[in-house]
CSV table of C-alpha atoms in Angstrom, one decimal:
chain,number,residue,atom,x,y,z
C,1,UNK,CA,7.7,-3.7,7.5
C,2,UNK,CA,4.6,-2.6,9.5
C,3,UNK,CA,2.9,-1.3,5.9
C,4,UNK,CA,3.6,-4.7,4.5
C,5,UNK,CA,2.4,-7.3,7.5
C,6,UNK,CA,-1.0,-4.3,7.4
C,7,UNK,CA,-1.2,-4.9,3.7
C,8,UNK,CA,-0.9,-8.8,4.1
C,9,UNK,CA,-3.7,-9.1,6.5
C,10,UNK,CA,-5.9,-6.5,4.9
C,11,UNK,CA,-6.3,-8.5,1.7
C,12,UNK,CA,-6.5,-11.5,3.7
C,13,UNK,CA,-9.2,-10.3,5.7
C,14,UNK,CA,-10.9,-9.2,2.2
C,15,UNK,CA,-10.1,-13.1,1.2
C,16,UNK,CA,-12.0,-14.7,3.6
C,17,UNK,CA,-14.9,-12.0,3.1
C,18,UNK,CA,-15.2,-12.7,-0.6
C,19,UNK,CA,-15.2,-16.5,-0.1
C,20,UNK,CA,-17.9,-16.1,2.6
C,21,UNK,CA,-19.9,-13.9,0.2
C,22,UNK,CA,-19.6,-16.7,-2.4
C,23,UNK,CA,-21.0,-19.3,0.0
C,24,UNK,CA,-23.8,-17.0,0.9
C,25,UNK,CA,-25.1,-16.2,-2.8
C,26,UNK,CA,-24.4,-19.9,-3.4
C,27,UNK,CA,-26.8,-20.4,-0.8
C,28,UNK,CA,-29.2,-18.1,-1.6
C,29,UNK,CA,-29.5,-18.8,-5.1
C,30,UNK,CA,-30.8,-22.4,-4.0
C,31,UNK,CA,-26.8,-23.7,-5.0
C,32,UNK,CA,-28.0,-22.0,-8.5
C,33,UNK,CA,-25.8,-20.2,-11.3
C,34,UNK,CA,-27.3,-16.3,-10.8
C,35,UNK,CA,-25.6,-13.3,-11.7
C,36,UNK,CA,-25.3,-12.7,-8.0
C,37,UNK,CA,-23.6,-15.6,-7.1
C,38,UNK,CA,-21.3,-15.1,-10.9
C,39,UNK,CA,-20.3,-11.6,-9.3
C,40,UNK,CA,-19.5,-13.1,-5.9
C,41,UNK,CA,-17.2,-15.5,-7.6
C,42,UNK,CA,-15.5,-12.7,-9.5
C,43,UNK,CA,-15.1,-10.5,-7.0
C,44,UNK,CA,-13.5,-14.0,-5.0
C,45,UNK,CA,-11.8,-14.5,-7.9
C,46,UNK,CA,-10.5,-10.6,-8.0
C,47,UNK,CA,-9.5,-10.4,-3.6
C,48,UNK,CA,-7.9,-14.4,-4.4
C,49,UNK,CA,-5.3,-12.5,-7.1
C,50,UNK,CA,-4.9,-9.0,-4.4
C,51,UNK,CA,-3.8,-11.8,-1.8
C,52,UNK,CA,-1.5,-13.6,-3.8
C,53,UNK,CA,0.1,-10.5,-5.1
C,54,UNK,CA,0.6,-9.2,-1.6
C,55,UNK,CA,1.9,-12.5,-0.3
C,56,UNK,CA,4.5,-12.4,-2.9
C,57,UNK,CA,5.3,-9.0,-1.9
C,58,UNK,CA,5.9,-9.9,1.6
C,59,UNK,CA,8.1,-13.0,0.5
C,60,UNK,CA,9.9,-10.5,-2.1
C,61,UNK,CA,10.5,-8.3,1.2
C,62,UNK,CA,11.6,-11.4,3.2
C,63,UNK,CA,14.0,-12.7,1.1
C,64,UNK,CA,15.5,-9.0,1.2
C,65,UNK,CA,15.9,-8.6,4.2
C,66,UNK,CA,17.6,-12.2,4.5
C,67,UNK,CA,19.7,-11.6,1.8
C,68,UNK,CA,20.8,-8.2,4.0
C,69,UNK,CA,21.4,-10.0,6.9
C,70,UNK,CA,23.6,-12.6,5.5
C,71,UNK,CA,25.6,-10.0,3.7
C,72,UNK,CA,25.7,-7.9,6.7
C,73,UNK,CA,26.8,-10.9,8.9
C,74,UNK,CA,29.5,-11.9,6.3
C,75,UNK,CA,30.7,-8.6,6.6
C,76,UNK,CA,30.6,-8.7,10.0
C,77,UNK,CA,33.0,-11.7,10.2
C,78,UNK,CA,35.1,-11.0,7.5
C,79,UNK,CA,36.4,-7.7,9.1
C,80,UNK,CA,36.8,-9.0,12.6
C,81,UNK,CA,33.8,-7.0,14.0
C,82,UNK,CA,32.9,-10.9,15.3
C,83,UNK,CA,36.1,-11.5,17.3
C,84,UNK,CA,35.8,-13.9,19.7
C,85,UNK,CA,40.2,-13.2,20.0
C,86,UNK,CA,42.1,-10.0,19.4
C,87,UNK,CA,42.4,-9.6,16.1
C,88,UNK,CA,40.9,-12.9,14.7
C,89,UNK,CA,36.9,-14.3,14.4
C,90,UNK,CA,35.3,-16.8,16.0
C,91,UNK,CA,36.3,-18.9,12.5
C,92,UNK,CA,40.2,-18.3,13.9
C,93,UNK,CA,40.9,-16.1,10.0
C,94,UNK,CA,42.6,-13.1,10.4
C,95,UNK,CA,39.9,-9.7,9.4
C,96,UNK,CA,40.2,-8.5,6.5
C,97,UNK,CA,39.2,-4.9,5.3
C,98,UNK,CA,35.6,-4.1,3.5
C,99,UNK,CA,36.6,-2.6,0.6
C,100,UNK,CA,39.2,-6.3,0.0
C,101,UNK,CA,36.0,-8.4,0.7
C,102,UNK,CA,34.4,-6.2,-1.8
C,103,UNK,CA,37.1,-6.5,-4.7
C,104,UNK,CA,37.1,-10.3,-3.9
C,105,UNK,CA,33.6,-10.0,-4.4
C,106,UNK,CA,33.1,-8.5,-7.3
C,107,UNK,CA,36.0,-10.7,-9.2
C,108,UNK,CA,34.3,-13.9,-8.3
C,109,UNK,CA,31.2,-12.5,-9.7
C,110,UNK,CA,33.1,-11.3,-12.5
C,111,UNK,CA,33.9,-15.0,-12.9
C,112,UNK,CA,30.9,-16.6,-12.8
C,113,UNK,CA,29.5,-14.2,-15.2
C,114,UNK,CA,32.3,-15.6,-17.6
C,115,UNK,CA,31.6,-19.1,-16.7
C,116,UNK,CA,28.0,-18.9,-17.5
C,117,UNK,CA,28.7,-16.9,-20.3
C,118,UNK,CA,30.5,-19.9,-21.8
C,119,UNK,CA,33.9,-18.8,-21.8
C,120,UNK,CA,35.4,-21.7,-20.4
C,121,UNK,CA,38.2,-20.3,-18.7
C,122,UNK,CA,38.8,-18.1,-16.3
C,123,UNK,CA,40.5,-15.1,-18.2
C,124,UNK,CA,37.9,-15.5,-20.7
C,125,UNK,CA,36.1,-12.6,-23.1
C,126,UNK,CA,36.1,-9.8,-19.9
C,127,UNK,CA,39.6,-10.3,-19.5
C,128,UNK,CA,41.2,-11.4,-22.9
C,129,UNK,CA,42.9,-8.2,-23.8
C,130,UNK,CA,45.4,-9.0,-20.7
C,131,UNK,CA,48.4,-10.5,-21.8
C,132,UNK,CA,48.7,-12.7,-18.3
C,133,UNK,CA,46.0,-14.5,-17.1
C,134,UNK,CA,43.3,-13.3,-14.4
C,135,UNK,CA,45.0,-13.7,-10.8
C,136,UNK,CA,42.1,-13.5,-8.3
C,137,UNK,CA,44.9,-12.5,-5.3
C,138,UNK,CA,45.0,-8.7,-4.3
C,139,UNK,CA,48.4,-6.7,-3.7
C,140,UNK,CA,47.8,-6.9,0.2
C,141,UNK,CA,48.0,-11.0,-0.2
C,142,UNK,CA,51.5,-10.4,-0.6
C,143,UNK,CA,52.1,-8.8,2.4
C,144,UNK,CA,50.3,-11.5,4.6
């Protein structure tokens, strides 16, 4: 993270030097179209692109790292390790194990693949060798 806030304000900080570069050929040149002040604005140009790309970088990181979270807070409460009671989460569910949250997981992505896939139903093309229909409930729900 430390690299990525460095890079951000190192291409800032070549920004604002490019732009104040432009102003001073602008100046110079008497507000005049020179080669000088035509490299200035490429080279403004050239630092405006670096800082964008960066800053898209660091949003790209961002997002990453909130996308972690979220899946390691949903974790979290979905196997009790958020238990305000024995054995139950502040939301008052029962936990229930990782690798179940995982399966659930997966089939509901499984399912919206189909659905935007145009299948129109839920056992659909992925699952239309199966003689029953697609039953999103696990073995274990049986035994709660």
């Amino acid at each position: 993270m430390d690299n990525i806030v460095d890079s951000l304000n190192n291409a800032y900080q070549e920004f604002v030097v490019a732009a104040a570069n432009v102003l001073e050929a602008k100046e110079t040149s008497g507000a005049q179209k020179t080669a000088a002040t035509d490299a200035a604005l490429e080279n403004f140009k050239q630092k405006w692109e670096l800082f964008r790309v960066t800053c898209d970088q660091a949003e790209e990181f961002v997002e990453s790292v909130k996308q972690r979270i979220g899946s390691e807070c949903l974790v979290d409460e979905a196997t009790g390790l958020v238990a305000g009671k024995s054995g139950q989460t502040a939301t008052g569910l029962p936990p229930i194990s990782a690798v179940r949250l995982e399966q659930m997981s997966k089939a509901v992505r499984w399912l919206v693949i189909e659905l935007q896939n145009g299948s129109g139903t839920a056992a659909g093309s992925a699952h239309s060798h199966m003689s029953t229909p697609f039953d999103g409930r696990f073995s274990e729900d049986s035994a709660q």
